[in-house]
One Martini backbone bead per residue (centre of mass of N, CA, C, O) as a GRO file, in nm:
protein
  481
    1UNK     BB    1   7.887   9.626  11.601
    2UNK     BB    2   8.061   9.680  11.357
    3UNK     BB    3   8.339   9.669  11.196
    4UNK     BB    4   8.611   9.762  11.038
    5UNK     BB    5   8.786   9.745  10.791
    6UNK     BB    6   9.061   9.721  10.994
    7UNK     BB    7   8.892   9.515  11.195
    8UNK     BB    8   8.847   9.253  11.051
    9UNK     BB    9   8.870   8.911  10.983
   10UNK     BB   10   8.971   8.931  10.688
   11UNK     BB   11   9.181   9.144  10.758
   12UNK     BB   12   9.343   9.036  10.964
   13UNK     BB   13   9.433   8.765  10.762
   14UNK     BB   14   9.552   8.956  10.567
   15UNK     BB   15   9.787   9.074  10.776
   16UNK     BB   16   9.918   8.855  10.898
   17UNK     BB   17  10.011   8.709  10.623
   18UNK     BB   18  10.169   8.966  10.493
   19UNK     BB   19  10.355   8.961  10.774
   20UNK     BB   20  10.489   8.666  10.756
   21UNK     BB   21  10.548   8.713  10.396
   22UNK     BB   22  10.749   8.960  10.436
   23UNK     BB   23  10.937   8.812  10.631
   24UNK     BB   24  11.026   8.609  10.388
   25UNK     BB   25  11.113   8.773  10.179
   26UNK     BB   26  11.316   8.926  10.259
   27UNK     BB   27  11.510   8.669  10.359
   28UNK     BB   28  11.480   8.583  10.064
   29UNK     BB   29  11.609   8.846   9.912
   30UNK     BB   30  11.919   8.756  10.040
   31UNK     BB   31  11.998   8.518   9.825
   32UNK     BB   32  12.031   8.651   9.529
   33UNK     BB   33  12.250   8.889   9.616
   34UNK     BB   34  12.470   8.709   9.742
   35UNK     BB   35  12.507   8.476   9.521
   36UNK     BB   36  12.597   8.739   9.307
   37UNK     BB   37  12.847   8.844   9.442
   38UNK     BB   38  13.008   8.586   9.464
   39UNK     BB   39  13.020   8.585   9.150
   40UNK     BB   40  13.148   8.884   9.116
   41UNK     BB   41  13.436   8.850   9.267
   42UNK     BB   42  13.510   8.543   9.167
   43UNK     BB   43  13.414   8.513   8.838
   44UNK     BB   44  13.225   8.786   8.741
   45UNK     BB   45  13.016   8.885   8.506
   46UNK     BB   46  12.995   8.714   8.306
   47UNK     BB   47  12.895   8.462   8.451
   48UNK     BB   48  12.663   8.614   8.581
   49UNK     BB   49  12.531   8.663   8.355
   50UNK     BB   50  12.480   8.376   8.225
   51UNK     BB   51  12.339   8.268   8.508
   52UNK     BB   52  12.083   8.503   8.497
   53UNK     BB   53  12.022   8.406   8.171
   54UNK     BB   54  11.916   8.108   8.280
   55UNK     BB   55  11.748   8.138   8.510
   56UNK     BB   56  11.526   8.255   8.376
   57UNK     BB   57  11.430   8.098   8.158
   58UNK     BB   58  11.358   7.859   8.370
   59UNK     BB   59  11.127   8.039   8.504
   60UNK     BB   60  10.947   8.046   8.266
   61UNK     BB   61  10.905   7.775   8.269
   62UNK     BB   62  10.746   7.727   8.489
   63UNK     BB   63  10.523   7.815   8.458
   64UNK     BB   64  10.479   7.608   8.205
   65UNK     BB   65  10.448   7.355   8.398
   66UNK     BB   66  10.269   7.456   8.579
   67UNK     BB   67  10.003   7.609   8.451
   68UNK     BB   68   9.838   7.769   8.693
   69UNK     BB   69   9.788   7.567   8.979
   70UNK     BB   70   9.857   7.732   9.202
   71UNK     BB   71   9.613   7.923   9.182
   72UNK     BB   72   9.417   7.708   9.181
   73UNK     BB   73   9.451   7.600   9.459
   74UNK     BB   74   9.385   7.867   9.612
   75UNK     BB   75   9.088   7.836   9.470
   76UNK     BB   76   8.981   7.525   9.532
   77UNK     BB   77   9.065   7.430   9.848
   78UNK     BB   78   8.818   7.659   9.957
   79UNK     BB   79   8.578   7.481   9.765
   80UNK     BB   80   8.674   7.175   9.897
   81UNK     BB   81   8.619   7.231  10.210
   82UNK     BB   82   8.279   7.358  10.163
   83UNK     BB   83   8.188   7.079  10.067
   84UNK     BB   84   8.058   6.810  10.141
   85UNK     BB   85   8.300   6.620  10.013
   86UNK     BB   86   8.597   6.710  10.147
   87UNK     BB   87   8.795   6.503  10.080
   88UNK     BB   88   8.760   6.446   9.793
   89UNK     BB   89   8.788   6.717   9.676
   90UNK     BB   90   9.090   6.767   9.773
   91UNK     BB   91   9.230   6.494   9.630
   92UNK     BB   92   9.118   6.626   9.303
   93UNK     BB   93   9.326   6.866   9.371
   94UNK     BB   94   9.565   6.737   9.395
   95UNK     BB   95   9.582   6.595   9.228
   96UNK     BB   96   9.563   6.720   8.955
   97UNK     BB   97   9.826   6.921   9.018
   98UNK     BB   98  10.054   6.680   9.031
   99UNK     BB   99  10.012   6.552   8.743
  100UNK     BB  100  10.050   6.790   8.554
  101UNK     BB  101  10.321   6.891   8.693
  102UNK     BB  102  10.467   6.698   8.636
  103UNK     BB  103  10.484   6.634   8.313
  104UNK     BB  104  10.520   6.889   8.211
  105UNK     BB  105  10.814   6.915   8.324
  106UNK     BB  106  10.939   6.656   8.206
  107UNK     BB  107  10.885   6.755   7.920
  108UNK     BB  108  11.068   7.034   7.933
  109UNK     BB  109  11.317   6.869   8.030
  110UNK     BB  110  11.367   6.726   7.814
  111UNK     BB  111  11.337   6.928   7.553
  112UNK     BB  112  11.579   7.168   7.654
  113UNK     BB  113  11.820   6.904   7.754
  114UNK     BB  114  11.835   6.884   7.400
  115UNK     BB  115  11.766   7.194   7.300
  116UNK     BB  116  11.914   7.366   7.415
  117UNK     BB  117  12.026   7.563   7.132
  118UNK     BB  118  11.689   7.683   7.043
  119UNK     BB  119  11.698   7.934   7.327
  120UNK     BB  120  12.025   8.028   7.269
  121UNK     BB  121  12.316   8.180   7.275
  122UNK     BB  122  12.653   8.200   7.250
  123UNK     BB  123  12.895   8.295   7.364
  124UNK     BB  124  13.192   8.370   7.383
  125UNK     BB  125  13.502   8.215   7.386
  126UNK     BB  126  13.566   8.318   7.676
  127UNK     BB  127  13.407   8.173   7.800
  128UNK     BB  128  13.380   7.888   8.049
  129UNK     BB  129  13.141   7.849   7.932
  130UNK     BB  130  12.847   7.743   7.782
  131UNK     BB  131  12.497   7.836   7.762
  132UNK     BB  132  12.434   7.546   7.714
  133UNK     BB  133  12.518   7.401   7.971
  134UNK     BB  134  12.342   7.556   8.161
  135UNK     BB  135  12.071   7.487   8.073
  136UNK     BB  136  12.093   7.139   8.046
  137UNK     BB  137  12.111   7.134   8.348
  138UNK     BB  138  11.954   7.304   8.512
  139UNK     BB  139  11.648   7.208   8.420
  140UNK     BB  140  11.656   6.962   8.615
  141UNK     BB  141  11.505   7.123   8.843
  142UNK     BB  142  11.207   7.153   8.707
  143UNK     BB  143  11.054   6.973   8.879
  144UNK     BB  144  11.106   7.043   9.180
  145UNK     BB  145  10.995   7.318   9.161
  146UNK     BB  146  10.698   7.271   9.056
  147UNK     BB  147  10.584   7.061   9.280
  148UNK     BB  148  10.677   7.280   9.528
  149UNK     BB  149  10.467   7.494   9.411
  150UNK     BB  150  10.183   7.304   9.437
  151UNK     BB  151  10.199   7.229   9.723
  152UNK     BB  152  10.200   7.535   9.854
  153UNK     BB  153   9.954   7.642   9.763
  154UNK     BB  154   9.776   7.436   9.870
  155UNK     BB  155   9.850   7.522  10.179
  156UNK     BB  156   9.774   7.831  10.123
  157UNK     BB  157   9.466   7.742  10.114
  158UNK     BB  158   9.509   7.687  10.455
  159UNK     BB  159   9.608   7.979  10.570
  160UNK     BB  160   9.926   7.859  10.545
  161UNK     BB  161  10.246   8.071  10.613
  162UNK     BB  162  10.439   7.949  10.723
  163UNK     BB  163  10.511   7.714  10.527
  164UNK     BB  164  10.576   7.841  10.281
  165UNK     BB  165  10.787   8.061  10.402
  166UNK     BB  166  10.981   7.814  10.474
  167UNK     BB  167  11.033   7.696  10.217
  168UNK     BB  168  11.062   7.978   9.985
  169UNK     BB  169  11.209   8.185  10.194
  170UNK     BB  170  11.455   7.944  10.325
  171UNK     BB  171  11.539   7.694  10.250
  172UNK     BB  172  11.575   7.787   9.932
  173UNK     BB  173  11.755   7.990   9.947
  174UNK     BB  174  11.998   7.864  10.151
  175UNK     BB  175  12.064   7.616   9.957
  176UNK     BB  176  12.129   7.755   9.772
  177UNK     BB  177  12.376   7.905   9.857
  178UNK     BB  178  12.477   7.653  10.045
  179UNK     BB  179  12.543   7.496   9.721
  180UNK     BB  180  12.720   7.709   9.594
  181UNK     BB  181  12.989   7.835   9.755
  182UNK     BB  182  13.118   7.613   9.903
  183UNK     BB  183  13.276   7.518   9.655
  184UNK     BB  184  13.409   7.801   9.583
  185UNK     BB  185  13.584   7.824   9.836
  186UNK     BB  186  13.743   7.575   9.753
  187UNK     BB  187  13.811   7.615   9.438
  188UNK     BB  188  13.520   7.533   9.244
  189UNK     BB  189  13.387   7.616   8.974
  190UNK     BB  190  13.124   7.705   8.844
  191UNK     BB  191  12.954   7.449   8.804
  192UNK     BB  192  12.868   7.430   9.131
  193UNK     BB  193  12.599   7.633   9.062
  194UNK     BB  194  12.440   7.347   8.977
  195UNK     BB  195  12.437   7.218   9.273
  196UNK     BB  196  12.265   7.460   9.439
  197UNK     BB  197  12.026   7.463   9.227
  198UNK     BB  198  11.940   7.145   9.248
  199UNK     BB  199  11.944   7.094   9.523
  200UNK     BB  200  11.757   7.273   9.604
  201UNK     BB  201  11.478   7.169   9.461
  202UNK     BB  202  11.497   6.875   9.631
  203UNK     BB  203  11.487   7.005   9.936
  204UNK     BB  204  11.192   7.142   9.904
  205UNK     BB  205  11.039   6.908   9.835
  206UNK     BB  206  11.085   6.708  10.069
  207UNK     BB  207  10.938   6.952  10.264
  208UNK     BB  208  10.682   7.001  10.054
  209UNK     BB  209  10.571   6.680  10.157
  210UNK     BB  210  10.585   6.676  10.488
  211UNK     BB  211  10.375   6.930  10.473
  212UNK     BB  212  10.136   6.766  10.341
  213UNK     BB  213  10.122   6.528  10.539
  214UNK     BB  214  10.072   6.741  10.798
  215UNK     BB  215   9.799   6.918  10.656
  216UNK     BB  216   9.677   6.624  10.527
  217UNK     BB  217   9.589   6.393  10.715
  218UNK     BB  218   9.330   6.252  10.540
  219UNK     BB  219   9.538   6.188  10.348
  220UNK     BB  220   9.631   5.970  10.058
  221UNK     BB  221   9.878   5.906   9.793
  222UNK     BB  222   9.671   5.709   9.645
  223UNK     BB  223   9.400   5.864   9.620
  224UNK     BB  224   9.518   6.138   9.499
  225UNK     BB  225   9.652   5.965   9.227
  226UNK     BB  226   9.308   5.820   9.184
  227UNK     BB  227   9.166   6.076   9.131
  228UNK     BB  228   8.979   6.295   8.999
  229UNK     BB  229   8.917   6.516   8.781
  230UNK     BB  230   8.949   6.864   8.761
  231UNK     BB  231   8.788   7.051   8.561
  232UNK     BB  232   8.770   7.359   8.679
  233UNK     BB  233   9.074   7.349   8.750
  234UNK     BB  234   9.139   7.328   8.430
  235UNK     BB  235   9.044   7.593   8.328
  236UNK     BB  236   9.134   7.813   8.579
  237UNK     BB  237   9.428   7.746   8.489
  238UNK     BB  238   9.569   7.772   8.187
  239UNK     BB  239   9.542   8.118   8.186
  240UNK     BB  240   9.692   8.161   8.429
  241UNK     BB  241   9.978   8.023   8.326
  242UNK     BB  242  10.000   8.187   8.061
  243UNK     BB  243   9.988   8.452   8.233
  244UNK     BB  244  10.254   8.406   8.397
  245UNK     BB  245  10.447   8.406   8.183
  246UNK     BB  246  10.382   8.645   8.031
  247UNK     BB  247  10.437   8.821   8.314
  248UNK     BB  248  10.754   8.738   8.332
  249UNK     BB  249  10.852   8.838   8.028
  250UNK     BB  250  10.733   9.142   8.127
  251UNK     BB  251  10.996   9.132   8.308
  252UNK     BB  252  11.210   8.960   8.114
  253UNK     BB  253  11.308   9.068   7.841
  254UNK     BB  254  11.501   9.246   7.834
  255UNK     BB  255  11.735   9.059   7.933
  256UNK     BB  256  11.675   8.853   7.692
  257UNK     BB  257  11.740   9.064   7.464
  258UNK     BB  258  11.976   9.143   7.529
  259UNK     BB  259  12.141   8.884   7.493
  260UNK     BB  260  12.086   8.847   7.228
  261UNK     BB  261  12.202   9.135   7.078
  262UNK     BB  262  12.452   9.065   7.331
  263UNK     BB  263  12.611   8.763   7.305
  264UNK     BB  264  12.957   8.893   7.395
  265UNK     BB  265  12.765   9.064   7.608
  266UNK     BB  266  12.770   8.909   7.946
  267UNK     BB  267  12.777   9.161   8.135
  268UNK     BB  268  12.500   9.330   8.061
  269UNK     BB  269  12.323   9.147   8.236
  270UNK     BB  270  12.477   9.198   8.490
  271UNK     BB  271  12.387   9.515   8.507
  272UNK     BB  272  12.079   9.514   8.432
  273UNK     BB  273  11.986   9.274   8.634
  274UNK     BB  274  12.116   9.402   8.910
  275UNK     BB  275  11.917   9.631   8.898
  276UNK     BB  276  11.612   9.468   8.846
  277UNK     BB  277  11.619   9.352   9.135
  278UNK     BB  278  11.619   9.555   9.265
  279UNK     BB  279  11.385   9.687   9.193
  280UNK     BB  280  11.182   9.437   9.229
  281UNK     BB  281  11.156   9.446   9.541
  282UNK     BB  282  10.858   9.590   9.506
  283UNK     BB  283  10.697   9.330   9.468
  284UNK     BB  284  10.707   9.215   9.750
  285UNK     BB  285  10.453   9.371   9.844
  286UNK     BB  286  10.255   9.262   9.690
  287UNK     BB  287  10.269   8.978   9.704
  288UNK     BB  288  10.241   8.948  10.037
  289UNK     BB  289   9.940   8.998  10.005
  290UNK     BB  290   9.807   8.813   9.802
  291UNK     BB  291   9.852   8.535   9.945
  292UNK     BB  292   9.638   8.646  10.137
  293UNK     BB  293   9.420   8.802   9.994
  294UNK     BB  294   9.295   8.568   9.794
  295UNK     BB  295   9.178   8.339   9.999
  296UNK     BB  296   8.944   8.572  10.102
  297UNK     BB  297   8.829   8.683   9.862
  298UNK     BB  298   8.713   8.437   9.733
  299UNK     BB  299   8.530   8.399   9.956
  300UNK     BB  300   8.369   8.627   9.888
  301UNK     BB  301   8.279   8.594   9.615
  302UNK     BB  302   8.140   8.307   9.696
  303UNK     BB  303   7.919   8.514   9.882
  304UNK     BB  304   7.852   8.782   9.776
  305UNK     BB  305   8.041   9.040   9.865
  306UNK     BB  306   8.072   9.350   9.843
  307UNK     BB  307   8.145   9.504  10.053
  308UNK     BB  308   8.381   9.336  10.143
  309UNK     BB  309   8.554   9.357   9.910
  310UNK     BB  310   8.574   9.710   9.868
  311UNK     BB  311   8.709   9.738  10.147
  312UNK     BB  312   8.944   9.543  10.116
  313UNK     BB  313   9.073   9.670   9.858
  314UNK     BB  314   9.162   9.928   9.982
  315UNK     BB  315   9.288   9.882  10.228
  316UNK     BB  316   9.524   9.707  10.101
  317UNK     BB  317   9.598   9.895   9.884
  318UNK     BB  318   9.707  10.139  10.148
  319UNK     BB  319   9.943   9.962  10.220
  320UNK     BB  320  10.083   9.892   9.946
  321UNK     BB  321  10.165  10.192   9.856
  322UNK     BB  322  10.313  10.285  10.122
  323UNK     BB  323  10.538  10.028  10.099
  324UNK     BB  324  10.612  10.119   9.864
  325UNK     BB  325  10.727  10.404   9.863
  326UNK     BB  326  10.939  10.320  10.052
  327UNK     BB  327  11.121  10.123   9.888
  328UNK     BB  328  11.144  10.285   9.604
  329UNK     BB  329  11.291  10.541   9.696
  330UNK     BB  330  11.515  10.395   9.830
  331UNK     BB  331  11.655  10.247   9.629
  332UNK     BB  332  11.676  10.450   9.415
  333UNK     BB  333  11.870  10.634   9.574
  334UNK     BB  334  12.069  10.380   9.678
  335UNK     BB  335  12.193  10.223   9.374
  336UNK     BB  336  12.460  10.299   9.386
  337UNK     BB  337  12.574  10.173   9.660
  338UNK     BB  338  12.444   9.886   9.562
  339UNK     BB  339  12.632   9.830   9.314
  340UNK     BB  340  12.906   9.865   9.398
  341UNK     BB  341  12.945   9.614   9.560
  342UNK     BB  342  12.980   9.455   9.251
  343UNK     BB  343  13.121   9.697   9.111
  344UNK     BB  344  13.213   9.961   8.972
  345UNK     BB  345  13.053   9.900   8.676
  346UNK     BB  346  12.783   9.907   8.811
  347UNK     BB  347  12.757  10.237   8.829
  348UNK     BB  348  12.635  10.317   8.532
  349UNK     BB  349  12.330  10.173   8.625
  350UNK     BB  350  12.144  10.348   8.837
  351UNK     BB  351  11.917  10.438   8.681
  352UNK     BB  352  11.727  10.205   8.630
  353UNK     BB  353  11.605  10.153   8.901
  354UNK     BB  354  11.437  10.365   8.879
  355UNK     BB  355  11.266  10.362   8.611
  356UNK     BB  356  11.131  10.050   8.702
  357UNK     BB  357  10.990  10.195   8.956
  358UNK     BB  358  10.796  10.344   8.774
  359UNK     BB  359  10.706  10.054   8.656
  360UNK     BB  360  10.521  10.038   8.955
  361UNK     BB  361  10.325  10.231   9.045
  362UNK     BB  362  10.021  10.182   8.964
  363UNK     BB  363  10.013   9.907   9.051
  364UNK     BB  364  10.021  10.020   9.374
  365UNK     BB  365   9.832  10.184   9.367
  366UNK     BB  366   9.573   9.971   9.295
  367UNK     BB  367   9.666   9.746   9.403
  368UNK     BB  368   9.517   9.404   9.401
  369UNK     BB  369   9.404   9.368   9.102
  370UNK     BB  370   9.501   9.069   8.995
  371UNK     BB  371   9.396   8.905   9.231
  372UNK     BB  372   9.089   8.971   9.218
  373UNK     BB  373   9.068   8.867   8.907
  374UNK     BB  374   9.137   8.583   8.963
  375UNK     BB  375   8.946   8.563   9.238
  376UNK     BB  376   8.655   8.617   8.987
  377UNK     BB  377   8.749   8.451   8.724
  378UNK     BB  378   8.974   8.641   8.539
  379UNK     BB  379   9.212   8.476   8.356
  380UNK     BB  380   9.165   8.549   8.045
  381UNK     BB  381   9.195   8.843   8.074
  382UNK     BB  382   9.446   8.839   8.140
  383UNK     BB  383   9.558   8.662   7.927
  384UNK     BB  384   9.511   8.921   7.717
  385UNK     BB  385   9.660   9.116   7.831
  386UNK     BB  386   9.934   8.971   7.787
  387UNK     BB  387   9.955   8.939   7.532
  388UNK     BB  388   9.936   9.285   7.436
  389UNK     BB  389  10.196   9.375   7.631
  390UNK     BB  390  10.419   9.177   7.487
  391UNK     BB  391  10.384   9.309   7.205
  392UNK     BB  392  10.478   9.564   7.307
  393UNK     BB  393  10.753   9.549   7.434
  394UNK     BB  394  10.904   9.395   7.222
  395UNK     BB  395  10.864   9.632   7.034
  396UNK     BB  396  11.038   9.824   7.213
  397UNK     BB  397  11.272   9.648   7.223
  398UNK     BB  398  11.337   9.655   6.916
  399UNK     BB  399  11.398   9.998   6.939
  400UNK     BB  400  11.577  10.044   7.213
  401UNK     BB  401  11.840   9.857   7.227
  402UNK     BB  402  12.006   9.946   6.959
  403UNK     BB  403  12.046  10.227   7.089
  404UNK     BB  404  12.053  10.218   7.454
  405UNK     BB  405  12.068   9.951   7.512
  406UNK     BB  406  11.967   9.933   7.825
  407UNK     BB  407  11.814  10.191   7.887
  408UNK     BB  408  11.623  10.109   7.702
  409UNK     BB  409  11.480   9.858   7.855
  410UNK     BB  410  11.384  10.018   8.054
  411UNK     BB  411  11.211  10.187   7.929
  412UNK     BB  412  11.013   9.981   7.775
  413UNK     BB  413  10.915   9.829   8.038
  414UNK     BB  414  10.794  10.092   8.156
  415UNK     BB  415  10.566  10.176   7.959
  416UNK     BB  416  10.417   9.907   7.950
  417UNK     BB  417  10.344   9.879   8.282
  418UNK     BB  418  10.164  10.152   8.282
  419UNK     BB  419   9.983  10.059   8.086
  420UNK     BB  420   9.879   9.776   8.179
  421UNK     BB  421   9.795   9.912   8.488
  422UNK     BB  422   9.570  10.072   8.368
  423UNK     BB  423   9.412   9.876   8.266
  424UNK     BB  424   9.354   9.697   8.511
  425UNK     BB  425   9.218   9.922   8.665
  426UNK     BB  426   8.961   9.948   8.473
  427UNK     BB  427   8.855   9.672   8.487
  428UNK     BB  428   8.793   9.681   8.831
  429UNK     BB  429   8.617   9.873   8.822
  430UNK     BB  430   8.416   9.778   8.603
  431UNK     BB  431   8.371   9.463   8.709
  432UNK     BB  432   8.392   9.474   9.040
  433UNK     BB  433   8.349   9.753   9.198
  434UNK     BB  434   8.679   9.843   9.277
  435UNK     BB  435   8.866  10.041   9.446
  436UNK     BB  436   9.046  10.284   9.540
  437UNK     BB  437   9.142  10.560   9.715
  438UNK     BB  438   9.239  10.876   9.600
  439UNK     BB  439   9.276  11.043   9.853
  440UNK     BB  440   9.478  10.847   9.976
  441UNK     BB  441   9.689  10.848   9.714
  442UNK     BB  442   9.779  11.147   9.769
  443UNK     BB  443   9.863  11.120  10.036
  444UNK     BB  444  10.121  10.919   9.964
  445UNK     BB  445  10.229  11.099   9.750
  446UNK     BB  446  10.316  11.347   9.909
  447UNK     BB  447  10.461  11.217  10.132
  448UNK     BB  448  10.708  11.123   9.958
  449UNK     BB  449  10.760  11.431   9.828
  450UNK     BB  450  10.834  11.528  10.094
  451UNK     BB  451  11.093  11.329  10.147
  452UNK     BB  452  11.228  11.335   9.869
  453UNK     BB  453  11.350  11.639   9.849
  454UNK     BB  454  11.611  11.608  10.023
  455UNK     BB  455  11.738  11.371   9.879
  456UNK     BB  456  11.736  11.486   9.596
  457UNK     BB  457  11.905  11.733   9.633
  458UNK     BB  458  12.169  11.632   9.714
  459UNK     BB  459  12.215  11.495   9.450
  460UNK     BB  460  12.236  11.783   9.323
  461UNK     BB  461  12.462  11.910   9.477
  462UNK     BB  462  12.605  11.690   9.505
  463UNK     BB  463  12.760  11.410   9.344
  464UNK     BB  464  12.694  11.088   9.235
  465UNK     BB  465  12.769  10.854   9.482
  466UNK     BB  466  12.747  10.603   9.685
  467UNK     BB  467  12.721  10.803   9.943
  468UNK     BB  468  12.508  11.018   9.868
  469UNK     BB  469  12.304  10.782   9.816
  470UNK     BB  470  12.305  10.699  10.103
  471UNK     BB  471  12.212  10.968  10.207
  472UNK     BB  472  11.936  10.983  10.036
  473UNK     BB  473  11.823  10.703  10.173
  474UNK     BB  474  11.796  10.800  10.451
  475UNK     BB  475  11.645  11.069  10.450
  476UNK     BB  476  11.392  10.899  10.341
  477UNK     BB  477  11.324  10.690  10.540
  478UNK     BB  478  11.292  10.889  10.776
  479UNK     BB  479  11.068  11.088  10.684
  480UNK     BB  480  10.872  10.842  10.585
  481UNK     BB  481  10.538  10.817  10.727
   0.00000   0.00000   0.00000
């Protein structure tokens, strides 16, 4: 007897594997909001926001620097394990992404090292440090960053969630705080911030060269250097690190132009930076699918099993709307009690939070649509896609930030996400003849609508404060099924 699409083996692997890393994820999303926290407590929004506004820049290189290759590695390793010559094939990749990323990263940090002030303006004189020496100094970190980044991918293609994990999510958010913090506690300025993004990225690098030597046992570091370069894996990595970076772009450009616009106000990027962050953890929600999902998928597509991708497609698709519905809710209804704890002016913007996650809802209705087209070999039409709604972006925000300063950004933001999620899901459809089950997804629409109306009443009936928020995100936590 067949098995049923959710105790397929297939299903089952990516199952555990969004399991572990979705338990990761957590762990790991709980170091950025604690290290902002104690940044506003200790220094104040000025500095937090200036903080933000300059890691999220450095983000944008990294995609840059990677170039696609994590992605590349994820494809490229289990069609390297499959090949006849696999130990060759292996070496191939592995030097291939080795290669571009270092070269690429060390480009980028001389460039940017010698010219922040070509990428930020300073913000006022009463800042305690200039926005460009934090660019110029935190940048040294983007070589170990990107390393770190295509060595993870690469151990991710051997279906093996652990390392990733402890890696990405415990390792690097742990030593970022506790080499962030430290100094601070002892009474040392804001500099010391720098010792813990610089330090946390070279103590994860040393970890995933460690895992990298213990899970390719047959690999040696010449071998893999003086291997051949993997030209398939050079041509579908560079159109979707351009693609990663655009949509890293299409996530950050709102924060990125409020700094602009308004660069005497670095407060304002962390007032709405850190509703931005709140909306953002349901992103985690499809990310934990994906990296189980992707080398899974690849392999049916390589094995060209149209049933078994349509069956994982739905499945995974209604676990991620499930649990992004459950998040989405509850972080919404919540946004006030949660910017409160980093201080009154915080909950001034506690709309942003609801705003940005109806502008993900669409993606999570649609299930992994992204990963399905990158490991269907469709990273050009990503990168298509995403140069036009970036484009459209730009544009709501030159348009509404000048005049309704952050919450412009959020409307902008979500408008934006909207479209292009629509787009995207009519292509999956259209190309891979994959879709998510409708009437699944109404009906966890509704679970959601009839747990969210008594959660929304109290907000209704009571003034919106700190305790009510709470009260309303626990009745929806509660309700729903």
């Amino acid at each position: 007897m067949a098995a049923s699409p959710d105790t397929s083996p297939s299903i089952q692997t990516v199952a555990r594997g969004a399991g572990i890393n979705m338990l990761g994820e957590i762990v790991g999303a709980v170091g950025a909001p604690l290290l902002y926290l104690v940044i506003s407590w200790v220094l104040g929004p000025k500095i937090l926001g200036t903080y933000i506004l300059v890691t999220y820049y450095i983000a944008l290189f990294l995609r840059l620097a990677v170039l696609g290759f994590e992605t590349g590695a994820l494809r490229h390793i289990p069609i390297a394990r499959a090949a006849p010559q696999s130990q060759q094939a292996q070496a191939s990749v592995l030097g291939t992404i080795l290669r571009w990323t270092a070269v690429l990263s060390l480009v980028i940090t001389a460039v940017v090292g010698l010219c922040p002030e070509f990428f930020l303006k300073v913000g006022g004189d009463d800042q305690a440090l200039a926005v460009t020496w934090w660019m110029a100094v935190l940048v040294l970190a983007l070589p170990g960053q990107a390393v770190t980044k295509v060595i993870l991918y690469a151990i991710r293609g051997l279906s093996n969630m652990w390392a990733f994990v402890l890696v990405q999510n415990i390792i690097a958010p742990l030593t970022l705080m506790g080499l962030s913090l430290l100094p601070l506690l002892f009474g040392f300025d804001e500099r010391s911030l720098a010792i813990g993004f610089i330090g946390s990225a070279y103590l994860s690098l040393l970890a995933a060269l460690i895992l990298l030597v213990r899970l390719f046992p047959d690999q040696d570091a010449g071998n893999v250097l003086r291997s051949k370069r993997d030209g398939a894996l050079i041509a579908f990595s560079y159109p979707q690190g351009l693609t990663e970076a655009l949509n890293y772009l299409l996530g950050r450009i709102d924060v990125i132009m409020i700094g602009a616009f308004f660069p005497e106000k670095p407060e304002w990027v962390a007032f709405y930076g850190m509703a931005a962050l709140i909306a953002g953890v349901v992103k985690k929600v499809r990310f934990s699918f994906d990296n189980s999902f992707s080398p899974v998928f690849a392999d049916l597509v390589i094995r060209g099993d149209r049933q078994g991708m349509a069956e994982q497609y739905r499945t995974v698709g209604r676990w991620i709307f499930t649990l992004f519905l459950l998040f989405a809710g509850t972080l919404a209804l919540s946004s006030k009690f949660i910017l409160s704890i980093y201080g009154s002016d915080f909950t001034d913007y506690w709309l942003v939070v609801p705003i940005l996650a109806f502008g993900r809802m669409f993606n999570a209705a649609g299930g992994p649509a992204q990963a399905s087209l990158l490991m269907a070999g469709r990273s050009k039409l990503e990168f298509a896609n995403n140069i036009l709604i970036n484009i459209v972006n730009v544009l709501l925000n030159l348009i509404l930030i000048p005049r309704y300063h952050v919450f412009g950004a959020a409307i902008a933001t979500t408008a934006s996400l909207t479209v292009f999620n629509l787009v995207r899901l009519a292509e999956v459809a259209v190309l891979l003849k994959v879709w998510v089950n409708l009437g699944e997804t109404v009906r966890i629409i509704l679970s959601g609508l009839v747990a969210g109306a008594p959660a929304v009443a109290v907000l209704l009936i009571y003034p919106p404060t700190p305790g009510t928020s709470l009260l309303a995100a626990v009745i929806y936590a509660v309700l729903y099924p």
